[in-house]
CSV table of C-alpha atoms in Angstrom, one decimal:
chain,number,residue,atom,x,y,z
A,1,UNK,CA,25.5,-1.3,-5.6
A,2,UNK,CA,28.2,-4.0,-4.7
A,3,UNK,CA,30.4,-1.4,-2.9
A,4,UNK,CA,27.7,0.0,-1.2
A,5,UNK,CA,26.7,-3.3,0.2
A,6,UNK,CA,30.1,-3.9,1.5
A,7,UNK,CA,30.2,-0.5,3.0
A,8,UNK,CA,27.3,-1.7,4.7
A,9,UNK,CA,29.1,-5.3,5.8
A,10,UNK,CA,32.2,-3.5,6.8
A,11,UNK,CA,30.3,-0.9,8.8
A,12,UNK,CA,28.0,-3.9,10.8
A,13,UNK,CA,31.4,-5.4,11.4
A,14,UNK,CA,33.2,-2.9,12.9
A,15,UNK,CA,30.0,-1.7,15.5
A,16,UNK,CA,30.1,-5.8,16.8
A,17,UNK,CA,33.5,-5.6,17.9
A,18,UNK,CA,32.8,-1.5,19.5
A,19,UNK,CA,33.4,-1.6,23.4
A,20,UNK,CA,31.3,0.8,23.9
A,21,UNK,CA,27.8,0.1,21.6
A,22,UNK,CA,24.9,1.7,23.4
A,23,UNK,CA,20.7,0.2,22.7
A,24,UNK,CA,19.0,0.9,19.7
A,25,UNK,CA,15.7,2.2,21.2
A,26,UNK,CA,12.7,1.1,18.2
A,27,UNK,CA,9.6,2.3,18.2
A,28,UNK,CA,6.3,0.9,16.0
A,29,UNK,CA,2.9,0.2,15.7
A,30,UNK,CA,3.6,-3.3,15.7
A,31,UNK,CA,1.6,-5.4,18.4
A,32,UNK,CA,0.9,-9.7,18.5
A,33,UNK,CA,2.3,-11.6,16.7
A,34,UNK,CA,3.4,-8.9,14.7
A,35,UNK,CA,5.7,-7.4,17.1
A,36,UNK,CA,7.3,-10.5,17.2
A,37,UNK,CA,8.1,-11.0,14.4
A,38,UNK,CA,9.5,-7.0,14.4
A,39,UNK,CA,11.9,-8.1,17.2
A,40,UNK,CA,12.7,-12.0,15.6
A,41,UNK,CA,13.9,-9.3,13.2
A,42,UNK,CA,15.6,-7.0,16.2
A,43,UNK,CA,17.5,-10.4,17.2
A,44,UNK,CA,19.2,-10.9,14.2
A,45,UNK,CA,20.6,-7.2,13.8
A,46,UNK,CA,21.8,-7.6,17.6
A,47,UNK,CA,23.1,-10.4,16.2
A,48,UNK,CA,25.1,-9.2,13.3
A,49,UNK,CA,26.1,-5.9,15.6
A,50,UNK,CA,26.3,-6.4,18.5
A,51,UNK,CA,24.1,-3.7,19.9
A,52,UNK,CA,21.5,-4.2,22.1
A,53,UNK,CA,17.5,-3.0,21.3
A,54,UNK,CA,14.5,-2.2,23.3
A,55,UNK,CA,11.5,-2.2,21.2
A,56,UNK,CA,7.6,-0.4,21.9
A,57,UNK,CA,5.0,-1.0,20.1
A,58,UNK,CA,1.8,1.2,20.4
A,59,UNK,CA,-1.4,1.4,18.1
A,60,UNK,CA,-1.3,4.8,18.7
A,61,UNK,CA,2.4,5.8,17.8
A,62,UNK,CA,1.5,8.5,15.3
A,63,UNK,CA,1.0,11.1,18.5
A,64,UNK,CA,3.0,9.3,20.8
A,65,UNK,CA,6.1,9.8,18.8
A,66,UNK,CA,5.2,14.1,18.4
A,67,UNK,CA,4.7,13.7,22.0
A,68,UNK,CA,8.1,12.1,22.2
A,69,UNK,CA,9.9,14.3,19.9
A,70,UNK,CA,8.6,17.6,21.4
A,71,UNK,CA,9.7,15.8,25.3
A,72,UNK,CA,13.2,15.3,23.6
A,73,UNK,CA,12.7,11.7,24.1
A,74,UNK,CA,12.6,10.4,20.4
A,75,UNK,CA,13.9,6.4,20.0
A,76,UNK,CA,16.6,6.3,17.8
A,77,UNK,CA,14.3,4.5,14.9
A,78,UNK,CA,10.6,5.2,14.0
A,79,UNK,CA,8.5,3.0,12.1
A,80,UNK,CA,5.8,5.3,10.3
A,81,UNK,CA,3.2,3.9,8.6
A,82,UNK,CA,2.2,7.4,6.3
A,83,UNK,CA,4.4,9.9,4.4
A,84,UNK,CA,2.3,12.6,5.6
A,85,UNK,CA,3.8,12.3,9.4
A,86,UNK,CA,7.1,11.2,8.6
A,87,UNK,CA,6.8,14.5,6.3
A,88,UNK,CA,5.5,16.3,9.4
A,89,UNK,CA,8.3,14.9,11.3
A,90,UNK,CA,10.8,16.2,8.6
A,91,UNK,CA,9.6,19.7,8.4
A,92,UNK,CA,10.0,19.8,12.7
A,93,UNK,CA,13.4,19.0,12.2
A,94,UNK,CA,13.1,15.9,14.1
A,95,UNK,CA,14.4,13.2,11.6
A,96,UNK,CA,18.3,12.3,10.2
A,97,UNK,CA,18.7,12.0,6.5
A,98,UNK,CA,19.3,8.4,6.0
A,99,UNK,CA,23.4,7.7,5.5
A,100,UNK,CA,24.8,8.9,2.1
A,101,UNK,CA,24.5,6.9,-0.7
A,102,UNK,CA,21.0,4.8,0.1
A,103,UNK,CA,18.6,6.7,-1.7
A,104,UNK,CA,20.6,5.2,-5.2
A,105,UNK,CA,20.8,1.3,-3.3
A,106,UNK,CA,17.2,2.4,-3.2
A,107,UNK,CA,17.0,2.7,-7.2
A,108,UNK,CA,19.1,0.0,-7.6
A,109,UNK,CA,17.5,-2.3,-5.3
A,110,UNK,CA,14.0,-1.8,-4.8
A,111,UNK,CA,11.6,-2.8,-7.5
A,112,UNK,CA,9.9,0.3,-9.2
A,113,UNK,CA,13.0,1.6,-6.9
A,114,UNK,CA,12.3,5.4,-8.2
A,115,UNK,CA,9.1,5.6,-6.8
A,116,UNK,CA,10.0,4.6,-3.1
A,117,UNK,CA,12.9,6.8,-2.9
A,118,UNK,CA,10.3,9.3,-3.9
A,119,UNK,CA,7.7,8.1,-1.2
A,120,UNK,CA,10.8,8.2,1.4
A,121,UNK,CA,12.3,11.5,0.4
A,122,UNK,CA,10.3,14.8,2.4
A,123,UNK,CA,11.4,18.7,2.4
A,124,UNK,CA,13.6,19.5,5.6
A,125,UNK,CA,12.6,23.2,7.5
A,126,UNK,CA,14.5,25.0,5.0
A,127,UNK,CA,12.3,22.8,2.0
A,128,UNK,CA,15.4,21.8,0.9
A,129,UNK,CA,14.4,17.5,0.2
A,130,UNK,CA,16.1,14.5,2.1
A,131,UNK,CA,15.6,10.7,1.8
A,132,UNK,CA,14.6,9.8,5.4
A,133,UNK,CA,12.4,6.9,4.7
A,134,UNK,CA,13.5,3.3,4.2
A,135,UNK,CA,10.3,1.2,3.4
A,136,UNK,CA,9.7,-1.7,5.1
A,137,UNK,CA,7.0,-4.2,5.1
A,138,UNK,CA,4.6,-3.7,2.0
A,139,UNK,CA,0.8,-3.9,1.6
A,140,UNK,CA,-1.0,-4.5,-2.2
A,141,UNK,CA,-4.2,-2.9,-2.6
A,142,UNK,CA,-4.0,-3.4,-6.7
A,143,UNK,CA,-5.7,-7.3,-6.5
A,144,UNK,CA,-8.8,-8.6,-8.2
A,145,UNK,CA,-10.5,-11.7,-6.1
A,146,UNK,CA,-12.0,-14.5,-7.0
A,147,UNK,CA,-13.0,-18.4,-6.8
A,148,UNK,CA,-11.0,-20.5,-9.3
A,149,UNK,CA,-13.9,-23.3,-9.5
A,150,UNK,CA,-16.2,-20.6,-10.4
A,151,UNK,CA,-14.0,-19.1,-13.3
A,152,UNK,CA,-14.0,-23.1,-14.3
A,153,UNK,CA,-17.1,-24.3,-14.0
A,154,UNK,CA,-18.3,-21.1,-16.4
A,155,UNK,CA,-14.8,-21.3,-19.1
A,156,UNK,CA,-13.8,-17.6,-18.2
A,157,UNK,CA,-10.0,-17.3,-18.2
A,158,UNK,CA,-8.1,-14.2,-16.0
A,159,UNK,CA,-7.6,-11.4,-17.7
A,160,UNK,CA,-4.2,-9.5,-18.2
A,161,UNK,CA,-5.4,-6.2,-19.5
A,162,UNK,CA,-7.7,-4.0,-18.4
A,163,UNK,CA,-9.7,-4.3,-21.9
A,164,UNK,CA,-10.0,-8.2,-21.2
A,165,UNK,CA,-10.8,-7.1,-17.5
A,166,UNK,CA,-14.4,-5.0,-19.2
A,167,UNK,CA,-14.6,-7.5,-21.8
A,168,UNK,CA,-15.1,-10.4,-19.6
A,169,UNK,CA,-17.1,-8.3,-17.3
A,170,UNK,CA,-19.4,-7.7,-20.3
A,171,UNK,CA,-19.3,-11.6,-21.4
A,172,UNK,CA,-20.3,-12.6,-17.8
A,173,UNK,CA,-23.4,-9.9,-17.8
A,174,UNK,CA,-24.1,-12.0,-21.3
A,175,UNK,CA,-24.0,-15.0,-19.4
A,176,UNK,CA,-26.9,-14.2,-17.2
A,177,UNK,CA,-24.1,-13.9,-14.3
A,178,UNK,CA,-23.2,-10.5,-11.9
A,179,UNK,CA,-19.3,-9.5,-12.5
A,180,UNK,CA,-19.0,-7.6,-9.0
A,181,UNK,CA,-19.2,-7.2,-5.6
A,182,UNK,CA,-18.8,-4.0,-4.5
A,183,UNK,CA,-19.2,-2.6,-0.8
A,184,UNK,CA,-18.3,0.8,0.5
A,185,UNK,CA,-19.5,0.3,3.8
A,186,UNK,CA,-17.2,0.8,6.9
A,187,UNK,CA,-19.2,2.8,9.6
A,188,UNK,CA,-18.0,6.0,10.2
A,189,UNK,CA,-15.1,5.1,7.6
A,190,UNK,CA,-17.9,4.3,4.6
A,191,UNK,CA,-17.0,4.9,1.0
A,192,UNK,CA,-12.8,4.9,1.7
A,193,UNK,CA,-13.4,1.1,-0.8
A,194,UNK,CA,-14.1,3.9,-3.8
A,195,UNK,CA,-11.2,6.1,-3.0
A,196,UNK,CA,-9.3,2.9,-3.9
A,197,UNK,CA,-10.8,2.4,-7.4
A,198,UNK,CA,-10.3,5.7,-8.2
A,199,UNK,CA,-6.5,5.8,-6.9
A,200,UNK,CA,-5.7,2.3,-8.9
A,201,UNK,CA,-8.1,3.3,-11.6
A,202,UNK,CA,-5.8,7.2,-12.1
A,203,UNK,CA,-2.3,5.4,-12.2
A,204,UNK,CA,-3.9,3.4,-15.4
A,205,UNK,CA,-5.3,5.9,-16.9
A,206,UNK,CA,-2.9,8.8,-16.2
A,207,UNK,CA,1.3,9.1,-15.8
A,208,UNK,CA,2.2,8.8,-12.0
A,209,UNK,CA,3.0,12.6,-11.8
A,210,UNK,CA,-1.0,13.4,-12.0
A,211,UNK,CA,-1.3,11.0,-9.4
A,212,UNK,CA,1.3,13.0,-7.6
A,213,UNK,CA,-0.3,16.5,-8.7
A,214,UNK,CA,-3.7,15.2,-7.8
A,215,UNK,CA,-2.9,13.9,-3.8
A,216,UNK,CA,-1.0,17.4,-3.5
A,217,UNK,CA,-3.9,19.3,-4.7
A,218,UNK,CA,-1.5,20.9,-7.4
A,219,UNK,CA,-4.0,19.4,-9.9
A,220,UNK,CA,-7.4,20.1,-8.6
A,221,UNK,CA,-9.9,17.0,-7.4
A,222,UNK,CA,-12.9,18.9,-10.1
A,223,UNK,CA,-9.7,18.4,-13.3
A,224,UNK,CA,-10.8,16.5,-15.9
A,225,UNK,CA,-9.0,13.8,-15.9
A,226,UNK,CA,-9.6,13.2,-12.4
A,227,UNK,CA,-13.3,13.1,-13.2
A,228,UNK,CA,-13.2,10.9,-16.1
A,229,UNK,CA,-11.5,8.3,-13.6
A,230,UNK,CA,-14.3,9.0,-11.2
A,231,UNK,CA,-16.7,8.2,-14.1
A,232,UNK,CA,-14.4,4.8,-14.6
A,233,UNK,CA,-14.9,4.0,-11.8
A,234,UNK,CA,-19.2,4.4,-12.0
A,235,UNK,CA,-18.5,2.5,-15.2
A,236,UNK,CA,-18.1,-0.6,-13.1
A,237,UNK,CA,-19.9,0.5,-9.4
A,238,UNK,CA,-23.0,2.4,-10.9
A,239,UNK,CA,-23.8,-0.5,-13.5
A,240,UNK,CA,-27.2,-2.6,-12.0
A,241,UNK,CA,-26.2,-5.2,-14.5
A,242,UNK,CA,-22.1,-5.3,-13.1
A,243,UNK,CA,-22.9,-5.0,-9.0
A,244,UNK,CA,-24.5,-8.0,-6.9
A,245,UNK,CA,-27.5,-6.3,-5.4
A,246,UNK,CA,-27.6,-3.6,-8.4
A,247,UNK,CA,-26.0,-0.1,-7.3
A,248,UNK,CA,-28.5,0.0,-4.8
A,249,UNK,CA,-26.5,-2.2,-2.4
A,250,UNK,CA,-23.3,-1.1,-3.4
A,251,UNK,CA,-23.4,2.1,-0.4
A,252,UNK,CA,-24.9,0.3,1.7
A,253,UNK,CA,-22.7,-3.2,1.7
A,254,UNK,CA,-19.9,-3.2,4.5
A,255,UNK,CA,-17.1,-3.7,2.8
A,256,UNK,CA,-16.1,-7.0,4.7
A,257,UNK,CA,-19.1,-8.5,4.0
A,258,UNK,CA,-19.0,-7.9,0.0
A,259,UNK,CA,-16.4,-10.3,-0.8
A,260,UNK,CA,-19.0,-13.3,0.6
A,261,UNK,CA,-21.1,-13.6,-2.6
A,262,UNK,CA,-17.8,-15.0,-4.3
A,263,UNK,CA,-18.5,-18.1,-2.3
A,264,UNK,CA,-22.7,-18.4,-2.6
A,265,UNK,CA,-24.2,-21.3,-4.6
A,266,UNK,CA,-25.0,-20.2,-7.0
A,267,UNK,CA,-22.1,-17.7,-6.9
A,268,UNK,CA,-23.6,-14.1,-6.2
A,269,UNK,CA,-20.9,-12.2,-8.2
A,270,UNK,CA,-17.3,-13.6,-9.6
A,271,UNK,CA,-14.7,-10.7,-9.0
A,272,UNK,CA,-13.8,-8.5,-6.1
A,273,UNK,CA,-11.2,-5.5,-5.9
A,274,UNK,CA,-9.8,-5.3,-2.5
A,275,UNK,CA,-6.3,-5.4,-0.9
A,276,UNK,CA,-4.4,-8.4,0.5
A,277,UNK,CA,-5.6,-8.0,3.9
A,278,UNK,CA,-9.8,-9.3,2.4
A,279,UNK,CA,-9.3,-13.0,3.0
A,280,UNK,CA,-9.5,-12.2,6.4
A,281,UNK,CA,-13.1,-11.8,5.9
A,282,UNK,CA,-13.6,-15.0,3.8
A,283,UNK,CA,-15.8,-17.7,4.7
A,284,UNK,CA,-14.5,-19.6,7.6
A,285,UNK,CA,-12.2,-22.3,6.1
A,286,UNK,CA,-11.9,-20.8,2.8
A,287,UNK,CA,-8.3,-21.4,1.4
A,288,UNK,CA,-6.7,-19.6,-0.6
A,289,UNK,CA,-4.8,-21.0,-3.2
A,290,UNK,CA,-8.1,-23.1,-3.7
A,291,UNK,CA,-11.2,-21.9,-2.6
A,292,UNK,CA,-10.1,-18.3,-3.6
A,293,UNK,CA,-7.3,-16.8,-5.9
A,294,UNK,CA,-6.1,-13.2,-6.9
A,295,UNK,CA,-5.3,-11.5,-9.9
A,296,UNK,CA,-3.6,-8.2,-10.7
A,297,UNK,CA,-5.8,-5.1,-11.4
A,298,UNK,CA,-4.6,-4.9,-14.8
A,299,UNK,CA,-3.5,-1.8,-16.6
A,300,UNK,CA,-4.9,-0.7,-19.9
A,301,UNK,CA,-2.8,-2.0,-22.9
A,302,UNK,CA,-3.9,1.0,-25.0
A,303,UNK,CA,-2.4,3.7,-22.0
A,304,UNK,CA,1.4,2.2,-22.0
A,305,UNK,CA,1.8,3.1,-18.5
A,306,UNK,CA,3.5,0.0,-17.1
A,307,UNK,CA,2.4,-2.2,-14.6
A,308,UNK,CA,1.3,0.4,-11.5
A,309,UNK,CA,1.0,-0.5,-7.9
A,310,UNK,CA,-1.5,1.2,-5.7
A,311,UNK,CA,-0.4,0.1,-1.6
A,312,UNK,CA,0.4,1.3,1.4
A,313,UNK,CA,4.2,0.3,3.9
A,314,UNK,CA,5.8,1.2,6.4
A,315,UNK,CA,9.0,3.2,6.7
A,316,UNK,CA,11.7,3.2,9.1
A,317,UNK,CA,13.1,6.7,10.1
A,318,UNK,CA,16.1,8.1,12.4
A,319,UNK,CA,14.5,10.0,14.9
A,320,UNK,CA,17.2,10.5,17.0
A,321,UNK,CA,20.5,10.1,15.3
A,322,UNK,CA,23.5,7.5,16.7
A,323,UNK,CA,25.7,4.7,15.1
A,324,UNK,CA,23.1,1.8,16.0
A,325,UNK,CA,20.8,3.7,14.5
A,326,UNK,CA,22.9,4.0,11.0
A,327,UNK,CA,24.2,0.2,11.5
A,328,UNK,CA,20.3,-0.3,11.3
A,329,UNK,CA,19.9,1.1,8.6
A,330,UNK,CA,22.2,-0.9,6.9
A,331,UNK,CA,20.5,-4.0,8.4
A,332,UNK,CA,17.6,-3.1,6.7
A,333,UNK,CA,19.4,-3.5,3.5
A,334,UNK,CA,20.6,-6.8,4.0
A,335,UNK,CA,18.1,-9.8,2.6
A,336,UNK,CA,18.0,-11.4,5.9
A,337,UNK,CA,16.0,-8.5,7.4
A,338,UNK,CA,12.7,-8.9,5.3
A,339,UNK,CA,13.5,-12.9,4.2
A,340,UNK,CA,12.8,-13.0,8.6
A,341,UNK,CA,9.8,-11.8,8.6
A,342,UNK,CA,8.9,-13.2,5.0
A,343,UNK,CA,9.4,-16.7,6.7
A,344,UNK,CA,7.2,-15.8,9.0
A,345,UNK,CA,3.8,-14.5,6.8
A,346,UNK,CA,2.7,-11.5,6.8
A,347,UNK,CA,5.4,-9.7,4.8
A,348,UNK,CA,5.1,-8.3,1.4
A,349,UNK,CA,8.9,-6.7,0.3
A,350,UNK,CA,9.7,-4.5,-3.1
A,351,UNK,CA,13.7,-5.8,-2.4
A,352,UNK,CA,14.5,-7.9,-5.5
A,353,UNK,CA,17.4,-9.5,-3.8
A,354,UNK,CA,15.4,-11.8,-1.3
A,355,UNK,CA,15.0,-15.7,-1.8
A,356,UNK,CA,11.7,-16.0,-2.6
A,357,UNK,CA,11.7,-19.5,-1.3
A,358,UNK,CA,11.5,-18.0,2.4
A,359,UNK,CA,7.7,-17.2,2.0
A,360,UNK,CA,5.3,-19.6,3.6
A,361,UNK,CA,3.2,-20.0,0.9
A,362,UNK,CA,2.9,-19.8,-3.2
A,363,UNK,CA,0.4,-17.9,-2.6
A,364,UNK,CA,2.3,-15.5,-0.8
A,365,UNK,CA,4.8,-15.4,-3.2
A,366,UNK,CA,2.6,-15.1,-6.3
A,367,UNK,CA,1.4,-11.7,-4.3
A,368,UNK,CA,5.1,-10.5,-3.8
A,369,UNK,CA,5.8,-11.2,-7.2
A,370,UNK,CA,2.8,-8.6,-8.3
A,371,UNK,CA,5.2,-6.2,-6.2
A,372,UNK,CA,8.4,-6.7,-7.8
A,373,UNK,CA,7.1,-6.3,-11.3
A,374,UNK,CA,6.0,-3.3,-10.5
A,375,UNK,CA,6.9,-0.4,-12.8
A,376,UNK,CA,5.5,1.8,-10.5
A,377,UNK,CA,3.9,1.7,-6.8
A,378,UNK,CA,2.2,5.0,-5.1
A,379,UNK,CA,0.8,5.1,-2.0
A,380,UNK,CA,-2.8,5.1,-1.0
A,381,UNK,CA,-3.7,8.9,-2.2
A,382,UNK,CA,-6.6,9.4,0.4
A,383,UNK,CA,-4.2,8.4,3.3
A,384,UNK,CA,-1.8,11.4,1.4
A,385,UNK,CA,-4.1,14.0,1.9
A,386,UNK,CA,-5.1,16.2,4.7
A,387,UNK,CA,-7.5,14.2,7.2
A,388,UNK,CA,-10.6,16.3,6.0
A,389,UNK,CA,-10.2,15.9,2.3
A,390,UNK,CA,-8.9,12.0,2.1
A,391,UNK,CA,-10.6,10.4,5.3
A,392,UNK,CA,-13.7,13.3,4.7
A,393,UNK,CA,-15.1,14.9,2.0
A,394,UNK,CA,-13.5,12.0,-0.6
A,395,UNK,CA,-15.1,8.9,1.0
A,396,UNK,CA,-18.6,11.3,1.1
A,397,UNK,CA,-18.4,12.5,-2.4
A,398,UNK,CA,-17.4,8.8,-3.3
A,399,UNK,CA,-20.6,7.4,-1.6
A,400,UNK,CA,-23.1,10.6,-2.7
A,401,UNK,CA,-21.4,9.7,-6.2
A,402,UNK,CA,-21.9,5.9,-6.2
A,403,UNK,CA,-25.7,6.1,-4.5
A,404,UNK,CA,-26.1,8.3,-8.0
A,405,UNK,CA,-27.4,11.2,-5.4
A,406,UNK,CA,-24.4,13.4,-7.6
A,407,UNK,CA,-22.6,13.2,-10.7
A,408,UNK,CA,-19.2,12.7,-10.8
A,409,UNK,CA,-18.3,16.4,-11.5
A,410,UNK,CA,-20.5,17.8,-9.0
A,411,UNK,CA,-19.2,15.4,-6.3
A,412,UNK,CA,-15.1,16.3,-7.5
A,413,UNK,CA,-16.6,20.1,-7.4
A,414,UNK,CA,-18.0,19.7,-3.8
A,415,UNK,CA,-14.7,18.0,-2.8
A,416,UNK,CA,-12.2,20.5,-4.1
A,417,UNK,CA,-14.3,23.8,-2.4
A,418,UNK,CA,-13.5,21.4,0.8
A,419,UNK,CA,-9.7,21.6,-0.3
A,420,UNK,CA,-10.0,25.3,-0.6
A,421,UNK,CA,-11.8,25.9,2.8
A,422,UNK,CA,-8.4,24.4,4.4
A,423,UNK,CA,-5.7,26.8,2.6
């Protein structure tokens, strides 16, 4: 690891003092305040080389980098926010393997560091497999929600299994209180909050290479142990007694509205599973730290799988090869390229290396922390799959199964003759 990194140094070194360095062209979905904290980022690696960068940010970069790459007009770097195009983008023949040597500063450095040189690693045209991806900039879907005065007022205590999870679920129905909200609702998008559950719910219940097997299709959607997670997941969403509104509501609740009865008087429901982005659509004013708190979705201490991260990132790729592009690269290694953005919120990292005192908040950190324990992180599996299946017949079958209209195995059997109809 320590050689590596002064490979690294030695190589940033000698491409500031190069007469002849030529722009770094960056392209990423990053708009806002976002983008500027991407090229706060940019400065300091023009800094450190010496090499100029022109960065574009687009909210529709998935087709306007094909568009580029087929014009012959690829930027040096791509961000991509999903494996499946950056696997797409691989299999054209339109991305560099990143520089010898960082897939195993990848193992060495990352937290869970296996599973994203895995996520970054795609078949080339001949199917023979390349790391190309470099994550950077994390999200954490695996959180549980909830108001600290509410947990105190009643004496409940946060779980750190997922038996003490159901156990307290049960105490609170004992209570007279309602465990969760729950709402699948997103307009055309509606039921992709289940696809979630079941994704977090399968890394607890199964090894990460059914996870794998199941996004791929290699193990089919109707397999038994992809239903019993589906019927987990009923176990907490089709329970009257466990869902604010009964299961009723559960379809029909937009999603950013669900997390509101955490803040009611008296409190609607005490626990919400949703990712890091849900205090967006808190209560005006609601702070979190004090008005609301998170938990890890806790695994199961019977399984012994770990602690598992379900999330999504984003991946830097070479889509057209140079030296600024590899001197980037190696930036990307270096703490100072995530502790940059860290400083400036909005920036979860698996790199174990970074001071964690750069985040703005304890909050923050207690969040990033979640990451690096990590034993193991997979990326959203609906976002994996092909467009019909993950963003189609999976968020139907989810809300057909959670409205109780079909049981679990006839909703995985619908889904998987979906699957077929596409090979």
């Amino acid at each position: 690891m320590k050689s590596h990194l002064m490979a690294g140094i030695a190589c940033l070194a000698m491409s500031a003092g190069a007469a002849h360095a030529e722009q770094l062209t960056v392209l990423g979905g990053w708009l806002g305040e976002d983008q500027k904290s991407m090229e706060a980022m940019l400065d300091a690696y023009s800094k450190a080389t010496g090499h100029a960068y022109s960065y574009v940010g687009s909210d529709s970069m998935e087709q306007q980098i094909i568009i580029d790459v087929e014009a012959g007009s690829a930027p040096n770097i791509t961000f991509v926010p999903q494996p499946g195009l950056a696997a797409d983008l691989a299999k054209r023949g339109a991305l560099t393997p990143l520089p010898e040597g960082t897939a195993d500063w990848v193992k060495d450095n990352y937290a869970a560091g296996q599973s994203w040189a895995d996520l970054g690693s795609f078949p080339d045209q001949s199917g023979q497999k390349h790391l190309y991806g470099l994550f950077y900039r994390v999200d954490l879907k695996s959180l549980v929600w909830y108001s600290p005065e509410n947990f105190e007022d009643a004496g409940y205590e946060v779980p750190t299994t997922m038996e003490e999870l159901k156990a307290l679920s049960d105490k609170m129905v004992a209570d007279g209180k309602t465990p969760w909200c729950i709402g699948l609702g997103s307009g055309a998008a509606t039921g992709w909050p289940a696809t979630d559950w079941v994704e977090d719910l399968l890394l607890r219940m199964q090894p990460p290479e059914v996870y794998d097997g199941w996004v791929s299709n290699k193990i089919p959607f109707n397999d038994p142990r992809i239903v019993a997670t589906i019927e987990e997941y009923g176990s907490f969403a089709r329970n009257d007694k466990y869902v604010s509104g009964g299961v009723g509501a559960v379809s029909s609740t937009d999603f950013r509205d669900s997390p509101k009865g955490l803040f009611t008087s008296p409190p609607q429901c005490y626990m919400h599973r949703q990712a890091s982005f849900i205090p967006t659509f808190f209560p005006e004013g609601t702070k979190v730290g004090v008005d609301a708190d998170f938990f890890y979705f806790p695994s199961y201490a019977s399984k012994d799988l770990g602690s598992p991260v379900l999330g999504a990132g984003t991946m830097a790729v070479i889509t057209k090869d140079s030296p600024e592009a590899r001197d980037f690269i190696k930036f990307l290694e270096t703490p100072e390229a995530h502790e940059i953005w860290m400083a400036r919120g909005g920036f979860l990292t698996p790199l174990k290396s970074v001071d964690k005192a750069k985040f703005p908040n304890d909050e923050v950190r207690k969040m990033n922390d979640i990451l690096l324990n990590a034993t193991t992180f997979r990326f959203d599996g609906s976002d994996q799959m092909p467009g019909a299946i993950g963003a189609g017949t999976f968020w139907t079958g989810m809300v057909d199964y959670t409205s109780g209209a079909k049981t679990a195995e006839q909703a995985a059997d619908e889904i998987q003759s979906s699957w077929k109809n596409l090979k």
